Short mmCIF file of C-alpha atoms and ligand atoms in Angstrom, two decimals:
data_model
loop_
_atom_site.label_atom_id
_atom_site.label_comp_id
_atom_site.label_asym_id
_atom_site.label_seq_id
_atom_site.Cartn_x
_atom_site.Cartn_y
_atom_site.Cartn_z
CA MET A 1 18.72 5.99 -26.95
CA TYR A 2 15.93 3.63 -25.78
CA GLU A 3 13.70 2.98 -28.76
CA LYS A 4 14.33 -0.80 -28.74
CA THR A 5 13.00 -0.57 -25.00
CA ILE A 6 9.94 1.31 -25.73
CA LYS A 7 9.19 -0.50 -28.88
CA PHE A 8 8.87 -3.56 -26.43
CA ILE A 9 6.48 -2.17 -24.06
CA LYS A 10 4.34 -0.55 -26.93
CA GLU A 11 3.78 -4.11 -27.95
CA LEU A 12 3.37 -5.85 -24.49
CA TYR A 13 0.53 -3.82 -24.22
CA GLY A 14 -0.68 -4.07 -27.79
CA ASN A 15 0.95 -0.70 -29.72
CA GLN A 16 -1.73 1.73 -28.33
CA GLU A 17 -0.91 5.37 -28.93
CA PHE A 18 -0.80 5.87 -25.23
CA THR A 19 0.24 3.26 -22.80
CA PRO A 20 -0.70 3.95 -19.43
CA LEU A 21 1.41 3.12 -16.16
CA SER A 22 -1.66 1.54 -14.48
CA VAL A 23 -5.32 1.50 -15.73
CA PRO A 24 -8.47 -0.72 -13.99
CA LYS A 25 -9.84 -3.68 -16.01
CA PHE A 26 -13.35 -4.57 -15.57
CA ILE A 27 -14.39 -7.88 -17.26
CA GLY A 28 -16.57 -9.16 -14.70
CA ASN A 29 -19.87 -8.78 -12.59
CA GLU A 30 -19.07 -5.02 -12.03
CA LYS A 31 -22.23 -3.49 -14.05
CA LYS A 32 -24.67 -6.34 -12.76
CA TYR A 33 -23.59 -5.81 -9.38
CA LEU A 34 -23.77 -1.62 -9.73
CA ASN A 35 -27.50 -2.33 -11.38
CA GLU A 36 -28.31 -3.99 -8.42
CA CYS A 37 -27.48 -0.95 -5.91
CA ILE A 38 -29.53 1.05 -8.30
CA ASP A 39 -32.55 -1.21 -8.89
CA THR A 40 -32.36 -1.90 -5.01
CA THR A 41 -31.67 1.42 -4.05
CA PHE A 42 -29.10 0.30 -1.63
CA VAL A 43 -26.22 3.07 -2.97
CA SER A 44 -25.17 4.52 0.29
CA SER A 45 -23.79 2.79 3.66
CA VAL A 46 -26.03 -0.12 4.04
CA GLY A 47 -26.53 -2.99 1.59
CA LYS A 48 -25.38 -6.43 1.36
CA PHE A 49 -22.16 -5.71 -1.02
CA VAL A 50 -20.44 -3.80 2.02
CA ASP A 51 -21.01 -7.17 4.19
CA LYS A 52 -20.06 -9.52 1.17
CA PHE A 53 -16.99 -7.20 0.22
CA GLU A 54 -15.85 -7.76 3.87
CA GLU A 55 -16.55 -11.13 4.25
CA ASP A 56 -14.85 -11.85 0.67
CA MET A 57 -11.85 -10.32 1.51
CA ALA A 58 -11.62 -11.83 4.78
CA ARG A 59 -11.64 -15.02 3.10
CA TYR A 60 -9.36 -13.88 0.26
CA THR A 61 -6.75 -13.00 2.37
CA GLY A 62 -6.93 -14.98 5.77
CA ALA A 63 -7.90 -12.24 7.59
CA LYS A 64 -10.15 -12.82 10.88
CA ARG A 65 -12.04 -9.96 10.24
CA ALA A 66 -11.53 -7.29 7.56
CA VAL A 67 -13.65 -3.18 7.36
CA VAL A 68 -13.86 -1.68 4.79
CA CYS A 69 -13.22 2.59 4.79
CA VAL A 70 -13.73 5.31 2.32
CA ASN A 71 -10.01 5.09 0.87
CA GLY A 72 -6.64 3.88 1.89
CA THR A 73 -5.52 7.24 3.74
CA ASN A 74 -8.54 6.90 6.27
CA ALA A 75 -7.71 3.14 6.95
CA LEU A 76 -4.55 4.43 7.41
CA HIS A 77 -5.63 6.87 10.39
CA LEU A 78 -7.78 4.84 11.91
CA ALA A 79 -5.35 2.22 12.14
CA MET A 80 -3.35 4.54 14.44
CA VAL A 81 -6.43 5.60 16.18
CA LEU A 82 -6.94 1.65 17.21
CA VAL A 83 -3.43 0.90 18.06
CA GLY A 84 -3.44 4.13 20.29
CA VAL A 85 -1.26 6.55 18.55
CA GLU A 86 -1.24 9.86 20.11
CA GLN A 87 -0.43 13.66 19.81
CA ASN A 88 3.24 13.95 19.85
CA ASP A 89 4.05 10.33 19.49
CA GLU A 90 6.76 9.57 16.86
CA VAL A 91 5.96 7.32 14.11
CA LEU A 92 8.98 5.03 12.53
CA THR A 93 8.20 4.36 9.05
CA GLN A 94 9.48 5.27 5.17
CA ALA A 95 10.64 8.33 3.44
CA LEU A 96 10.07 6.29 0.61
CA THR A 97 6.64 6.35 0.42
CA PHE A 98 3.55 7.88 -1.25
CA ILE A 99 2.21 10.67 0.98
CA ALA A 100 -0.85 8.97 2.60
CA THR A 101 1.42 7.13 5.69
CA CYS A 102 2.78 10.16 6.47
CA ASN A 103 -0.54 12.60 5.94
CA ALA A 104 -2.31 9.89 8.54
CA ILE A 105 0.64 10.12 10.64
CA SER A 106 -0.21 13.89 10.59
CA TYR A 107 -4.09 13.52 11.54
CA ILE A 108 -3.07 12.04 14.83
CA GLY A 109 -0.54 14.59 15.50
CA ALA A 110 2.19 12.65 15.82
CA GLU A 111 5.33 12.82 13.93
CA PRO A 112 7.07 10.25 11.45
CA VAL A 113 10.54 9.22 11.51
CA PHE A 114 12.12 8.31 8.53
CA ILE A 115 13.95 4.94 8.39
CA ASP A 116 16.09 3.75 5.35
CA VAL A 117 14.70 0.94 2.98
CA ASP A 118 16.41 -2.53 1.92
CA LYS A 119 17.92 -2.93 -0.96
CA SER A 120 16.14 -6.03 -1.69
CA THR A 121 12.88 -5.11 -1.02
CA MET A 122 12.75 -1.27 -1.40
CA GLY A 123 10.76 -1.39 2.27
CA LEU A 124 11.36 -0.33 5.61
CA SER A 125 14.93 -2.09 6.35
CA PRO A 126 14.90 -4.17 9.43
CA ASP A 127 18.82 -3.40 9.70
CA ALA A 128 18.30 -0.18 9.19
CA LEU A 129 15.20 0.03 12.16
CA LYS A 130 17.46 -1.94 14.64
CA ALA A 131 20.63 0.15 14.20
CA TRP A 132 18.26 3.47 15.05
CA LEU A 133 16.51 2.01 17.80
CA ALA A 134 19.63 0.63 19.17
CA THR A 135 20.78 4.31 18.88
CA ASN A 136 17.64 6.38 20.04
CA ALA A 137 15.40 4.40 22.12
CA GLU A 138 14.97 2.73 25.75
CA VAL A 139 12.35 1.19 26.95
CA ARG A 140 10.58 2.26 30.33
CA ASN A 141 7.09 0.96 31.75
CA GLY A 142 6.69 -1.04 28.75
CA GLN A 143 6.70 1.86 26.24
CA CYS A 144 9.09 2.72 24.07
CA TYR A 145 10.65 5.93 24.16
CA ASN A 146 12.88 8.31 22.14
CA LYS A 147 16.26 9.30 24.41
CA GLY A 148 16.77 12.46 22.60
CA THR A 149 13.06 13.99 22.13
CA GLY A 150 11.99 12.34 24.87
CA ARG A 151 8.73 11.32 22.97
CA ARG A 152 6.89 8.26 23.00
CA VAL A 153 7.89 5.80 20.01
CA LYS A 154 4.24 4.46 19.65
CA ALA A 155 4.20 2.73 16.07
CA CYS A 156 5.95 1.47 13.07
CA ILE A 157 4.50 1.45 9.73
CA PRO A 158 6.38 -0.50 6.95
CA MET A 159 4.90 -0.06 3.38
CA HIS A 160 5.20 -2.84 0.99
CA THR A 161 6.75 -1.01 -2.14
CA PHE A 162 5.03 -1.49 -5.05
CA GLY A 163 3.62 -4.67 -4.04
CA HIS A 164 7.00 -6.08 -3.01
CA PRO A 165 6.50 -7.57 0.86
CA VAL A 166 9.00 -5.96 3.22
CA ARG A 167 11.58 -8.51 5.66
CA ILE A 168 7.98 -8.56 7.79
CA GLU A 169 9.13 -11.40 10.06
CA GLU A 170 12.39 -9.65 11.15
CA ILE A 171 10.20 -6.58 11.72
CA VAL A 172 7.67 -8.11 14.06
CA HIS A 173 10.31 -9.61 16.42
CA ILE A 174 12.10 -5.52 16.63
CA CYS A 175 8.95 -3.95 17.16
CA LYS A 176 7.81 -6.64 19.71
CA GLU A 177 11.38 -6.23 21.50
CA TYR A 178 10.50 -2.49 21.75
CA HIS A 179 7.00 -2.71 22.15
CA ILE A 180 6.14 -0.76 19.59
CA GLU A 181 2.91 -1.18 17.78
CA LEU A 182 3.01 -2.55 14.00
CA ILE A 183 0.56 -1.54 11.65
CA GLU A 184 1.17 -2.58 7.72
CA ASP A 185 0.96 -0.28 5.03
CA ALA A 186 -0.52 -2.82 2.33
CA ALA A 187 -2.08 -0.34 0.01
CA GLU A 188 -0.33 -1.40 -2.84
CA SER A 189 -0.03 -5.30 -1.99
CA VAL A 190 -3.50 -6.98 -1.92
CA GLY A 191 -2.49 -10.03 -3.35
CA SER A 192 1.13 -10.14 -2.11
CA LYS A 193 2.22 -13.10 0.45
CA TYR A 194 5.54 -13.07 2.83
CA LYS A 195 5.85 -16.99 3.27
CA GLY A 196 2.52 -17.80 2.30
CA ILE A 197 0.90 -15.39 4.68
CA HIS A 198 -1.15 -12.76 2.64
CA THR A 199 0.51 -8.77 3.76
CA GLY A 200 -1.55 -6.97 6.32
CA LEU A 201 -1.35 -9.97 8.57
CA PHE A 202 1.71 -9.40 10.58
CA GLY A 203 0.65 -6.54 12.64
CA ARG A 204 -1.94 -6.00 14.69
CA VAL A 205 -3.85 -3.91 11.46
CA GLY A 206 -2.93 -3.59 8.14
CA ALA A 207 -4.22 -1.17 6.05
CA LEU A 208 -5.20 -1.74 2.01
CA SER A 209 -6.22 0.52 -0.81
CA PHE A 210 -8.79 0.00 -3.34
CA ASN A 211 -7.85 3.33 -5.52
CA GLY A 212 -8.48 3.44 -9.27
CA ASN A 213 -4.63 2.82 -9.99
CA LYS A 214 -4.41 -0.12 -7.50
CA THR A 215 -4.53 -3.93 -8.13
CA ILE A 216 -8.33 -4.38 -7.49
CA THR A 217 -10.50 -1.03 -7.39
CA THR A 218 -13.52 0.28 -5.66
CA GLY A 219 -13.42 3.57 -7.48
CA GLY A 220 -12.05 4.95 -4.49
CA GLY A 221 -11.68 2.50 -1.45
CA GLY A 222 -9.76 1.10 1.50
CA MET A 223 -9.98 -1.66 3.80
CA LEU A 224 -8.60 -2.81 7.68
CA LEU A 225 -7.13 -6.20 8.06
CA PHE A 226 -7.04 -7.81 11.51
CA MET A 227 -6.17 -11.31 13.21
CA ASP A 228 -7.73 -9.85 16.29
CA GLU A 229 -11.53 -10.11 16.22
CA GLU A 230 -12.02 -7.41 18.93
CA LEU A 231 -10.07 -4.72 17.42
CA GLY A 232 -11.61 -5.42 14.05
CA ALA A 233 -15.18 -5.21 16.05
CA LEU A 234 -14.06 -1.47 17.11
CA ALA A 235 -12.77 -0.46 14.04
CA LYS A 236 -16.28 -1.38 12.57
CA HIS A 237 -17.97 0.92 15.46
CA LEU A 238 -15.48 3.71 15.00
CA SER A 239 -15.62 3.79 11.17
CA THR A 240 -19.33 4.08 11.40
CA GLN A 241 -19.54 7.20 13.87
CA ALA A 242 -19.41 4.79 16.71
CA LYS A 243 -23.41 4.35 16.67
CA VAL A 244 -24.60 2.10 19.25
CA PRO A 245 -27.01 -0.35 17.44
CA HIS A 246 -30.66 0.22 17.96
CA ARG A 247 -33.40 0.46 15.83
CA TRP A 248 -34.69 3.96 16.10
CA GLU A 249 -32.54 5.56 18.78
CA PHE A 250 -29.05 7.70 18.05
CA ARG A 251 -26.50 7.07 20.85
CA HIS A 252 -23.21 7.27 20.48
CA ASP A 253 -20.29 6.18 22.56
CA HIS A 254 -16.65 7.26 21.33
CA ILE A 255 -15.58 10.03 18.77
CA GLY A 256 -16.17 8.15 15.70
CA TYR A 257 -15.50 8.69 12.18
CA ASN A 258 -17.84 8.14 9.10
CA TYR A 259 -15.47 5.95 7.14
CA ARG A 260 -17.16 3.23 5.68
CA MET A 261 -17.58 2.67 2.10
CA PRO A 262 -20.55 2.76 0.54
CA ASN A 263 -22.79 -0.25 -0.95
CA ILE A 264 -22.01 0.73 -4.75
CA ASN A 265 -18.22 0.87 -4.34
CA ALA A 266 -18.47 -2.33 -2.29
CA ALA A 267 -20.43 -3.51 -5.44
CA LEU A 268 -17.72 -3.01 -7.54
CA GLY A 269 -14.89 -4.85 -5.22
CA CYS A 270 -17.47 -7.67 -5.20
CA ALA A 271 -17.11 -8.05 -8.83
CA GLN A 272 -13.35 -7.03 -8.92
CA LEU A 273 -12.36 -9.77 -6.64
CA GLU A 274 -14.07 -12.22 -8.45
CA HIS A 275 -11.01 -11.89 -10.86
CA ILE A 276 -8.14 -10.81 -8.73
CA ASP A 277 -6.01 -14.20 -9.35
CA ASP A 278 -6.73 -13.76 -13.08
CA TYR A 279 -4.93 -10.08 -12.99
CA ILE A 280 -1.99 -11.05 -10.60
CA ALA A 281 -1.17 -14.01 -12.70
CA ASP A 282 -1.62 -11.50 -15.32
CA LYS A 283 0.87 -8.90 -13.80
CA ARG A 284 3.02 -11.86 -12.85
CA ALA A 285 3.49 -12.65 -16.86
CA THR A 286 3.88 -9.40 -17.40
CA ALA A 287 7.14 -9.06 -15.16
CA VAL A 288 8.54 -12.33 -16.62
CA ALA A 289 8.30 -10.77 -19.77
CA TYR A 290 9.82 -7.69 -18.56
CA ALA A 291 12.53 -9.59 -16.97
CA ASP A 292 13.50 -11.83 -19.63
CA TYR A 293 13.90 -8.56 -21.94
CA PHE A 294 16.12 -6.56 -19.44
CA LYS A 295 18.33 -9.53 -18.76
CA ASN A 296 19.80 -8.29 -22.51
CA VAL A 297 19.56 -4.89 -21.53
CA ASP A 298 22.56 -3.05 -20.36
CA ASN A 299 22.25 -0.60 -17.55
CA ILE A 300 19.23 -1.59 -16.81
CA ILE A 301 17.84 -3.82 -14.11
CA PHE A 302 14.03 -4.81 -13.56
CA PHE A 303 13.72 -5.28 -10.04
CA THR A 304 12.17 -9.22 -8.96
CA GLU A 305 10.42 -10.31 -5.94
CA PRO A 306 12.16 -11.04 -2.78
CA GLU A 307 13.05 -14.11 -1.19
CA HIS A 308 10.33 -16.13 0.56
CA CYS A 309 7.97 -13.68 -1.45
CA PHE A 310 4.73 -13.98 -3.93
CA SER A 311 4.20 -10.41 -5.08
CA ASN A 312 1.59 -8.56 -6.94
CA TYR A 313 3.92 -6.62 -9.33
CA TRP A 314 1.40 -4.04 -8.77
CA LEU A 315 3.79 -1.50 -10.30
CA ASN A 316 6.60 -2.90 -12.04
CA VAL A 317 10.30 -1.14 -11.55
CA VAL A 318 13.25 -0.45 -13.42
CA ILE A 319 16.80 0.60 -11.94
CA LEU A 320 18.72 2.61 -14.50
CA LYS A 321 22.30 3.49 -14.02
CA ASP A 322 22.47 6.86 -12.36
CA ASN A 323 20.16 9.92 -11.93
CA GLU A 324 21.22 11.18 -14.85
CA ALA A 325 20.14 7.88 -16.64
CA GLN A 326 16.99 8.13 -14.79
CA GLN A 327 16.00 11.20 -16.20
CA SER A 328 16.93 10.48 -19.90
CA PHE A 329 15.22 7.58 -19.46
CA LEU A 330 12.01 9.33 -17.87
CA GLN A 331 12.23 12.02 -20.36
CA GLU A 332 12.24 9.63 -23.42
CA THR A 333 9.66 7.61 -22.64
CA ASN A 334 6.91 9.93 -21.67
CA ASP A 335 7.75 11.94 -25.22
CA ASN A 336 7.19 8.74 -27.01
CA GLY A 337 3.79 7.80 -25.69
CA VAL A 338 4.93 5.17 -22.48
CA MET A 339 3.95 6.78 -19.00
CA THR A 340 6.80 6.23 -16.37
CA ARG A 341 7.49 8.17 -13.53
CA PRO A 342 10.36 8.23 -11.01
CA ILE A 343 9.40 7.14 -7.27
CA TRP A 344 7.43 9.76 -5.38
CA GLU A 345 9.69 12.56 -4.23
CA LEU A 346 11.16 11.59 -0.63
CA MET A 347 9.30 12.54 2.41
CA ASN A 348 11.65 13.76 4.15
CA ARG A 349 12.04 16.45 1.64
CA LEU A 350 8.93 17.78 1.51
CA PRO A 351 8.19 20.96 3.40
CA MET A 352 5.61 19.73 5.97
CA PHE A 353 8.04 16.71 6.57
CA LYS A 354 11.71 18.18 6.18
CA ARG A 355 12.23 19.05 9.79
CA CYS A 356 11.50 15.44 11.00
CA GLN A 357 14.28 13.17 11.76
CA HIS A 358 15.96 10.67 9.93
CA ASP A 359 18.44 7.69 9.41
CA THR A 360 21.08 8.09 6.85
CA LEU A 361 18.75 7.13 4.14
CA GLU A 362 21.18 5.77 1.85
CA ASN A 363 19.52 3.12 0.22
CA THR A 364 16.33 5.35 0.25
CA ILE A 365 18.25 8.00 -1.67
CA TRP A 366 20.06 5.16 -4.08
CA PHE A 367 16.47 4.17 -5.11
CA ALA A 368 15.09 7.86 -5.38
CA ASP A 369 18.02 8.26 -8.00
CA ARG A 370 17.22 5.25 -10.15
CA VAL A 371 13.71 3.96 -9.86
CA VAL A 372 11.18 4.16 -12.85
CA ASN A 373 8.06 2.69 -12.77
CA ILE A 374 7.14 1.40 -15.84
CA PRO A 375 3.66 0.67 -17.64
CA SER A 376 1.88 -2.37 -15.50
CA SER A 377 -1.86 -2.55 -16.00
CA VAL A 378 -3.57 -5.96 -16.49
CA ARG A 379 -3.16 -7.07 -19.95
CA ILE A 380 -6.34 -8.99 -20.45
CA ARG A 381 -8.82 -7.91 -22.79
CA LYS A 382 -11.77 -10.39 -23.42
CA ASN A 383 -14.81 -10.43 -21.51
CA SER A 384 -14.78 -13.30 -19.21
C1 PLP B 401 -2.55 3.56 -2.62
C2 PLP B 401 -1.74 4.46 -1.02
C3 PLP B 401 -2.26 4.29 0.35
C4 PLP B 401 -3.59 4.84 -0.11
O1 PLP B 401 -4.39 5.78 -0.87
P1 PLP B 401 -6.02 5.90 -0.95
O2 PLP B 401 -6.22 6.82 -2.17
O3 PLP B 401 -6.31 7.07 -0.11
O4 PLP B 401 -6.64 4.73 -0.96
C5 PLP B 401 -1.75 4.40 1.31
N1 PLP B 401 0.08 4.10 1.63
C6 PLP B 401 0.38 4.01 -0.03
C7 PLP B 401 2.00 3.78 0.16
C8 PLP B 401 -0.07 4.13 -1.07
O5 PLP B 401 0.31 3.98 -2.36
#
């Protein structure tokens, strides 16, 4: 039934026996920088690539400060510590997200509340957020409380799904009105912009991931982005065991975390960042090719970047007619060497989170029944 589509995808990726969903690409200075780490013995938590990667990423994104972490999940955890999320607080987020967002909320002992997503972005809907708050929230003494549970609603974490920015400006306004701290889960959206501004810079803090399947990779890795330099400096301090700088004394002034990215991972990141514009241009060209192709395919819609947005097209998305069509598309593509997958099982359906509050999740469920991710790796082959 989907033979033509399978043939198209295979050809796009050079007719490999197996076409993966998203694999890393190393075309630059990766080996050179890694060798330098080994030759100098700076493989661990101190070294010039750590500082360089933070500086280069701050310049690339426009952040005032960038702080590396071991992965995106602990970057999100630290983000919540930084904005003051505490045990028993509620955190508003999406049911349509990767588990990391909710795991990080759970590490604090806080609880996620699941708000619906937008049809145009697949990310947190400002309309649904506003509606939930209007019904459930009240502001007392400069803090937001859930009238039903009596708990404080401390933070909101929208996620830029598959690299497509959410309607972040509206979310910023709503969070301000309700005295809710805004953290962006920008793990999937490095290079993606809303009205020309990099995702992750709209809230108090934004979290990126450099896991192996993301747009650029450090093996494993993450990063926090800040426009507030002081908060960035505190992040650096807490992520490095909160050690008070001294040449030989070991003194610590906070409960800290060992969340600092090692120099070898940062070396990989520096090399990857040198080619990020090529990668994203290539991924956007792939998206154009898909969009052109699917224009002429009945009952499959290729998802394109929302208004005012520049998307990195981390993972490409097609929307099938219904759940039955989604299942047969998944079956046929995977049977024929083209890796595809549905959206993550919705968070409110997982045993750990099924008791959490949520709204109707109307669009969330609509997407879950229809979305399939199709191959999205960078196609550049030559060494440059
Ligand atoms: C990848 C990802 C993360 C972070 O993942 P790590 O593997 O810990 O780097 C967080 N949130 C979302 C939505 C992600 O896709």
